[in-house]
């Protein structure tokens, strides 16, 4: 071993290589004069070039080289004439900066050029090119060989078929010869039987010709018809109906075969995990539904075989009378989930059920999900019939039957929704119970309902006024129910209830909304914080301080918590006016829910449920809003969210103000005028009377006390409604300054002139004023909004994000951008299909949908930015990883955008690019593609969203499709002109689900540079035409595989 330039190498290898060079023919060799760039002394050497090595010897006969130069990465150039007289010289530069070099001198110009060419061609790059050419030739040979083998197999198959055909022809020929011989032997005329056979053949040929002609006429009429395009779409809907019916029958089959029958056998065992009565309550009518839809599916399949003559109206005539089974199923649905929850307390049953849920045929769904599928089917029929009628000509023979089926199914759909709203809340509660480590026994109470969830920061915990130092502060995942509030901490994949204060009973707690006067709190707690004092252990009360993300978030939480507390308190007390007024539970007084001319209640299939308003006039709806006997959170939220569909804000505020002054007028000697001066002169709202109350004169000596109590209750109801309105829908006051001014005038009048207001009422007014101030202050631009408005739709330098930014960083920034875009959408934008009819009323939805399309184009543009197949394959692999990370962050919006971009037809046609994408990435993309599939109205995505743990960014198109279905399927007014409040509940249910995800925030730090790059790249993304043009430029049709197509993607 020798050392040169501090690098060790094995000299024997170079000696052997030098010996090989001497005996190898074709190597450039000869005597050269040599000197280095830092020396002026010339040395005569005998040199030879072998591969990428230049050996020099003292003389030609020397056995051992005196030195070697590695020519890989060097450059050789002709040198200028030197001062020492050497004319034919060339220089070998050993580095790119040409700082180190070796100079050689020859005897002639031709010899000098030979040496330069030999040294320049000595690089291994030449061999790499030869290798690639040989690999390409090998690939071509293998493809030709494969084609020849395929042709050979086809030829052999064809030959075998021909042999069989020849054999059959020979057999037939022999039979014919025998028949001819028999006919010749019989010297008779053609018998009567022969004539009949000939006639039958002639008739058969004529019949076939007639059918063929008839089919040609039908197809010709079908193609040339003015409704041809509509009929094509109609047939597509019918095929979709059959496909969805097949899937639904498969789901019912799984419910019956994987759950019902095994559990029925277990119920008959010696140690049954459940009784037969419990089994029948859980799976009531499931087997009957399975048999009904099996028959319906068979009828569909038979009708589809008779295309293009598709007559399906009689099938619906057969199905509709049997839908009464659904009413029985829905009536029992809440009981089914309740009994199932009780059975899960049995360890034997829980283990057995878990075993069945893990079967491959169940596809990972829970038994609760399978019990919900039949309820979702009827709205699915309504949607398909709406599409079918949209593409059915007015004079079509089946249009009347389809319209009749649609009307009956719509009515049943509304009834089903009315009955299952409580069941869905119970199902949501059970899912939350599964997320909590060790479970939570209070969630098995079927009388409480889910209200909201989100992230709150735990700032402090006090016990007897002293702060606990052992409590870990930080973000907490909080759940609010009508009876309890849970404060949980995330540990791994599950949630754990915080010890000592995590389970809050709302009927034993006090809410303190304003803590701005507490000197121990910081500025953030003053603005966004509130306190909950737990009184369940009175000698040792605990107080926890929670901080929201924003003023709106704080207001929403405090309003909902206070509403739940008041509901619980009102149910536990009696009203002093007597039995005809308040009771401890409104459900116990059936006179409150009697149908009248201007109000209709839904028919409750479960006697334990409170009837809900189905149809009502505006007066009745406003009257119920201000009636303290109906303190449900659901009605208040539904009314405040959807009142824009049937009235305006001034009408609602006017009724609220009139209700307050009507109650104030009942106080003796209050001095309040009948027509308050605060009302605008142009107010044409008819003054309404509150519900009938006992008059002051008809009450005993305690009339003053009772009137004051009545006033206090009405005032608190007024202030609670106003506070809920401000905290949840402040945009109504922003968009209408006159409404805001009218509210402020009312608050000023109440604060200045009302001496009868209690301390609690004054505190409520102060809270409302503070909420208004915080809402006004929060209208300042959010940093992300400033970036969005500055860089979206702005042209700039395009940068391939997926190759320059870390995948997780990019996925997280896409998530926070999508979530911000979702939170910008106001609730009123979801009403009346504003994003379709009047885009100015839904600017945020339209902007979000526009950017969704641009994001998909951006992904496709980044893939096509690569000049080589390996670069494009690497970009695809990176985007698949980003999509998987978006799925990890519950960002379904970006997930769908990326998958849409990668499944663009212009990207899918790049077969040489996809050929070198790793199979693992292809499998991952296929899994994600199934998740975001549009089949059955995003069924897979909906199921995944319901199972995921917020925060979450759903794809907004899922809910927009549901809202369109509700708007088109149900009218705002019934035949008597009453408001369809059942439809308003359906709209509110969908919109409030979106609001849930809007109010649950991500703990992700914004990286402005990455957000800017995303927005600029979206703006600079190629259009669809440019994408196709670029795709065909990179890989033209019938293109041969490029030389780099076999590169591997790391």
PDB file of N, CA, C and O in Angstrom, residues 851-885:
ATOM      1  N   UNK A 851     -61.169  27.490  -5.531  1.00  0.00           N
ATOM      2  CA  UNK A 851     -59.805  27.107  -5.169  1.00  0.00           C
ATOM      3  C   UNK A 851     -59.645  25.584  -5.141  1.00  0.00           C
ATOM      4  O   UNK A 851     -58.554  25.071  -5.390  1.00  0.00           O
ATOM      5  N   UNK A 852     -60.711  24.864  -4.863  1.00  0.00           N
ATOM      6  CA  UNK A 852     -60.654  23.401  -4.890  1.00  0.00           C
ATOM      7  C   UNK A 852     -60.282  22.914  -6.290  1.00  0.00           C
ATOM      8  O   UNK A 852     -59.423  22.043  -6.453  1.00  0.00           O
ATOM      9  N   UNK A 853     -60.906  23.509  -7.321  1.00  0.00           N
ATOM     10  CA  UNK A 853     -60.573  23.135  -8.697  1.00  0.00           C
ATOM     11  C   UNK A 853     -59.133  23.516  -9.033  1.00  0.00           C
ATOM     12  O   UNK A 853     -58.410  22.767  -9.698  1.00  0.00           O
ATOM     13  N   UNK A 854     -58.711  24.699  -8.566  1.00  0.00           N
ATOM     14  CA  UNK A 854     -57.350  25.139  -8.876  1.00  0.00           C
ATOM     15  C   UNK A 854     -56.306  24.272  -8.161  1.00  0.00           C
ATOM     16  O   UNK A 854     -55.210  24.057  -8.691  1.00  0.00           O
ATOM     17  N   UNK A 855     -56.626  23.795  -6.965  1.00  0.00           N
ATOM     18  CA  UNK A 855     -55.689  22.920  -6.257  1.00  0.00           C
ATOM     19  C   UNK A 855     -55.486  21.624  -7.022  1.00  0.00           C
ATOM     20  O   UNK A 855     -54.364  21.114  -7.129  1.00  0.00           O
ATOM     21  N   UNK A 856     -56.556  21.057  -7.573  1.00  0.00           N
ATOM     22  CA  UNK A 856     -56.428  19.842  -8.370  1.00  0.00           C
ATOM     23  C   UNK A 856     -55.576  20.099  -9.612  1.00  0.00           C
ATOM     24  O   UNK A 856     -54.710  19.289  -9.973  1.00  0.00           O
ATOM     25  N   UNK A 857     -55.800  21.236 -10.259  1.00  0.00           N
ATOM     26  CA  UNK A 857     -54.986  21.588 -11.422  1.00  0.00           C
ATOM     27  C   UNK A 857     -53.536  21.819 -11.034  1.00  0.00           C
ATOM     28  O   UNK A 857     -52.619  21.528 -11.807  1.00  0.00           O
ATOM     29  N   UNK A 858     -53.315  22.360  -9.814  1.00  0.00           N
ATOM     30  CA  UNK A 858     -51.950  22.581  -9.363  1.00  0.00           C
ATOM     31  C   UNK A 858     -51.202  21.259  -9.192  1.00  0.00           C
ATOM     32  O   UNK A 858     -50.030  21.134  -9.570  1.00  0.00           O
ATOM     33  N   UNK A 859     -51.874  20.256  -8.629  1.00  0.00           N
ATOM     34  CA  UNK A 859     -51.236  18.946  -8.475  1.00  0.00           C
ATOM     35  C   UNK A 859     -50.874  18.366  -9.837  1.00  0.00           C
ATOM     36  O   UNK A 859     -49.761  17.872 -10.046  1.00  0.00           O
ATOM     37  N   UNK A 860     -51.817  18.431 -10.783  1.00  0.00           N
ATOM     38  CA  UNK A 860     -51.527  17.933 -12.131  1.00  0.00           C
ATOM     39  C   UNK A 860     -50.411  18.731 -12.786  1.00  0.00           C
ATOM     40  O   UNK A 860     -49.543  18.160 -13.469  1.00  0.00           O
ATOM     41  N   UNK A 861     -50.369  20.042 -12.574  1.00  0.00           N
ATOM     42  CA  UNK A 861     -49.332  20.881 -13.176  1.00  0.00           C
ATOM     43  C   UNK A 861     -47.960  20.533 -12.617  1.00  0.00           C
ATOM     44  O   UNK A 861     -46.964  20.528 -13.353  1.00  0.00           O
ATOM     45  N   UNK A 862     -47.883  20.248 -11.323  1.00  0.00           N
ATOM     46  CA  UNK A 862     -46.589  19.906 -10.734  1.00  0.00           C
ATOM     47  C   UNK A 862     -46.080  18.566 -11.261  1.00  0.00           C
ATOM     48  O   UNK A 862     -44.883  18.390 -11.457  1.00  0.00           O
ATOM     49  N   UNK A 863     -46.990  17.627 -11.483  1.00  0.00           N
ATOM     50  CA  UNK A 863     -46.561  16.348 -12.054  1.00  0.00           C
ATOM     51  C   UNK A 863     -46.010  16.557 -13.457  1.00  0.00           C
ATOM     52  O   UNK A 863     -44.962  16.009 -13.832  1.00  0.00           O
ATOM     53  N   UNK A 864     -46.686  17.383 -14.247  1.00  0.00           N
ATOM     54  CA  UNK A 864     -46.283  17.607 -15.632  1.00  0.00           C
ATOM     55  C   UNK A 864     -45.101  18.552 -15.750  1.00  0.00           C
ATOM     56  O   UNK A 864     -44.570  18.739 -16.844  1.00  0.00           O
ATOM     57  N   UNK A 865     -44.673  19.179 -14.637  1.00  0.00           N
ATOM     58  CA  UNK A 865     -43.514  20.064 -14.696  1.00  0.00           C
ATOM     59  C   UNK A 865     -42.215  19.289 -14.895  1.00  0.00           C
ATOM     60  O   UNK A 865     -41.211  19.855 -15.347  1.00  0.00           O
ATOM     61  N   UNK A 866     -42.207  18.006 -14.566  1.00  0.00           N
ATOM     62  CA  UNK A 866     -41.005  17.188 -14.741  1.00  0.00           C
ATOM     63  C   UNK A 866     -40.749  16.861 -16.202  1.00  0.00           C
ATOM     64  O   UNK A 866     -41.663  16.449 -16.922  1.00  0.00           O
ATOM     65  N   UNK A 867     -39.504  17.017 -16.630  1.00  0.00           N
ATOM     66  CA  UNK A 867     -39.168  16.746 -18.025  1.00  0.00           C
ATOM     67  C   UNK A 867     -38.954  15.263 -18.292  1.00  0.00           C
ATOM     68  O   UNK A 867     -39.132  14.795 -19.415  1.00  0.00           O
ATOM     69  N   UNK A 868     -38.542  14.510 -17.267  1.00  0.00           N
ATOM     70  CA  UNK A 868     -38.275  13.078 -17.438  1.00  0.00           C
ATOM     71  C   UNK A 868     -39.326  12.266 -16.696  1.00  0.00           C
ATOM     72  O   UNK A 868     -39.984  12.759 -15.757  1.00  0.00           O
ATOM     73  N   UNK A 869     -39.466  11.024 -17.110  1.00  0.00           N
ATOM     74  CA  UNK A 869     -40.457  10.153 -16.480  1.00  0.00           C
ATOM     75  C   UNK A 869     -40.123   9.907 -15.014  1.00  0.00           C
ATOM     76  O   UNK A 869     -41.023   9.830 -14.170  1.00  0.00           O
ATOM     77  N   UNK A 870     -38.828   9.779 -14.699  1.00  0.00           N
ATOM     78  CA  UNK A 870     -38.444   9.525 -13.306  1.00  0.00           C
ATOM     79  C   UNK A 870     -38.787  10.712 -12.416  1.00  0.00           C
ATOM     80  O   UNK A 870     -39.239  10.544 -11.277  1.00  0.00           O
ATOM     81  N   UNK A 871     -38.614  11.938 -12.919  1.00  0.00           N
ATOM     82  CA  UNK A 871     -38.972  13.123 -12.131  1.00  0.00           C
ATOM     83  C   UNK A 871     -40.474  13.188 -11.898  1.00  0.00           C
ATOM     84  O   UNK A 871     -40.943  13.490 -10.795  1.00  0.00           O
ATOM     85  N   UNK A 872     -41.247  12.887 -12.925  1.00  0.00           N
ATOM     86  CA  UNK A 872     -42.701  12.906 -12.775  1.00  0.00           C
ATOM     87  C   UNK A 872     -43.156  11.816 -11.806  1.00  0.00           C
ATOM     88  O   UNK A 872     -44.064  12.035 -10.995  1.00  0.00           O
ATOM     89  N   UNK A 873     -42.538  10.634 -11.892  1.00  0.00           N
ATOM     90  CA  UNK A 873     -42.903   9.556 -10.969  1.00  0.00           C
ATOM     91  C   UNK A 873     -42.570   9.919  -9.529  1.00  0.00           C
ATOM     92  O   UNK A 873     -43.327   9.612  -8.600  1.00  0.00           O
ATOM     93  N   UNK A 874     -41.440  10.605  -9.353  1.00  0.00           N
ATOM     94  CA  UNK A 874     -41.069  11.037  -8.000  1.00  0.00           C
ATOM     95  C   UNK A 874     -42.077  12.055  -7.464  1.00  0.00           C
ATOM     96  O   UNK A 874     -42.457  12.010  -6.289  1.00  0.00           O
ATOM     97  N   UNK A 875     -42.550  12.971  -8.316  1.00  0.00           N
ATOM     98  CA  UNK A 875     -43.544  13.960  -7.901  1.00  0.00           C
ATOM     99  C   UNK A 875     -44.853  13.273  -7.519  1.00  0.00           C
ATOM    100  O   UNK A 875     -45.506  13.634  -6.530  1.00  0.00           O
ATOM    101  N   UNK A 876     -45.259  12.274  -8.305  1.00  0.00           N
ATOM    102  CA  UNK A 876     -46.490  11.535  -7.992  1.00  0.00           C
ATOM    103  C   UNK A 876     -46.362  10.861  -6.630  1.00  0.00           C
ATOM    104  O   UNK A 876     -47.283  10.907  -5.798  1.00  0.00           O
ATOM    105  N   UNK A 877     -45.214  10.223  -6.391  1.00  0.00           N
ATOM    106  CA  UNK A 877     -45.011   9.540  -5.110  1.00  0.00           C
ATOM    107  C   UNK A 877     -45.072  10.522  -3.940  1.00  0.00           C
ATOM    108  O   UNK A 877     -45.649  10.227  -2.888  1.00  0.00           O
ATOM    109  N   UNK A 878     -44.494  11.705  -4.140  1.00  0.00           N
ATOM    110  CA  UNK A 878     -44.517  12.708  -3.074  1.00  0.00           C
ATOM    111  C   UNK A 878     -45.948  13.184  -2.787  1.00  0.00           C
ATOM    112  O   UNK A 878     -46.345  13.343  -1.628  1.00  0.00           O
ATOM    113  N   UNK A 879     -46.731  13.397  -3.839  1.00  0.00           N
ATOM    114  CA  UNK A 879     -48.097  13.862  -3.630  1.00  0.00           C
ATOM    115  C   UNK A 879     -48.958  12.779  -2.990  1.00  0.00           C
ATOM    116  O   UNK A 879     -49.882  13.088  -2.227  1.00  0.00           O
ATOM    117  N   UNK A 880     -48.685  11.521  -3.277  1.00  0.00           N
ATOM    118  CA  UNK A 880     -49.412  10.434  -2.606  1.00  0.00           C
ATOM    119  C   UNK A 880     -49.094  10.453  -1.108  1.00  0.00           C
ATOM    120  O   UNK A 880     -49.982  10.270  -0.265  1.00  0.00           O
ATOM    121  N   UNK A 881     -47.825  10.695  -0.775  1.00  0.00           N
ATOM    122  CA  UNK A 881     -47.453  10.806   0.642  1.00  0.00           C
ATOM    123  C   UNK A 881     -48.149  11.994   1.302  1.00  0.00           C
ATOM    124  O   UNK A 881     -48.623  11.903   2.440  1.00  0.00           O
ATOM    125  N   UNK A 882     -48.222  13.116   0.582  1.00  0.00           N
ATOM    126  CA  UNK A 882     -48.896  14.299   1.136  1.00  0.00           C
ATOM    127  C   UNK A 882     -50.379  14.001   1.354  1.00  0.00           C
ATOM    128  O   UNK A 882     -50.961  14.392   2.365  1.00  0.00           O
ATOM    129  N   UNK A 883     -51.003  13.301   0.398  1.00  0.00           N
ATOM    130  CA  UNK A 883     -52.416  12.946   0.548  1.00  0.00           C
ATOM    131  C   UNK A 883     -52.622  12.045   1.765  1.00  0.00           C
ATOM    132  O   UNK A 883     -53.600  12.211   2.520  1.00  0.00           O
ATOM    133  N   UNK A 884     -51.721  11.095   1.981  1.00  0.00           N
ATOM    134  CA  UNK A 884     -51.841  10.223   3.155  1.00  0.00           C
ATOM    135  C   UNK A 884     -51.699  11.017   4.452  1.00  0.00           C
ATOM    136  O   UNK A 884     -52.395  10.747   5.439  1.00  0.00           O
ATOM    137  N   UNK A 885     -50.809  12.020   4.457  1.00  0.00           N
ATOM    138  CA  UNK A 885     -50.664  12.863   5.648  1.00  0.00           C
ATOM    139  C   UNK A 885     -51.890  13.736   5.862  1.00  0.00           C
ATOM    140  O   UNK A 885     -52.290  13.989   7.002  1.00  0.00           O
TER     141      UNK A 885
END
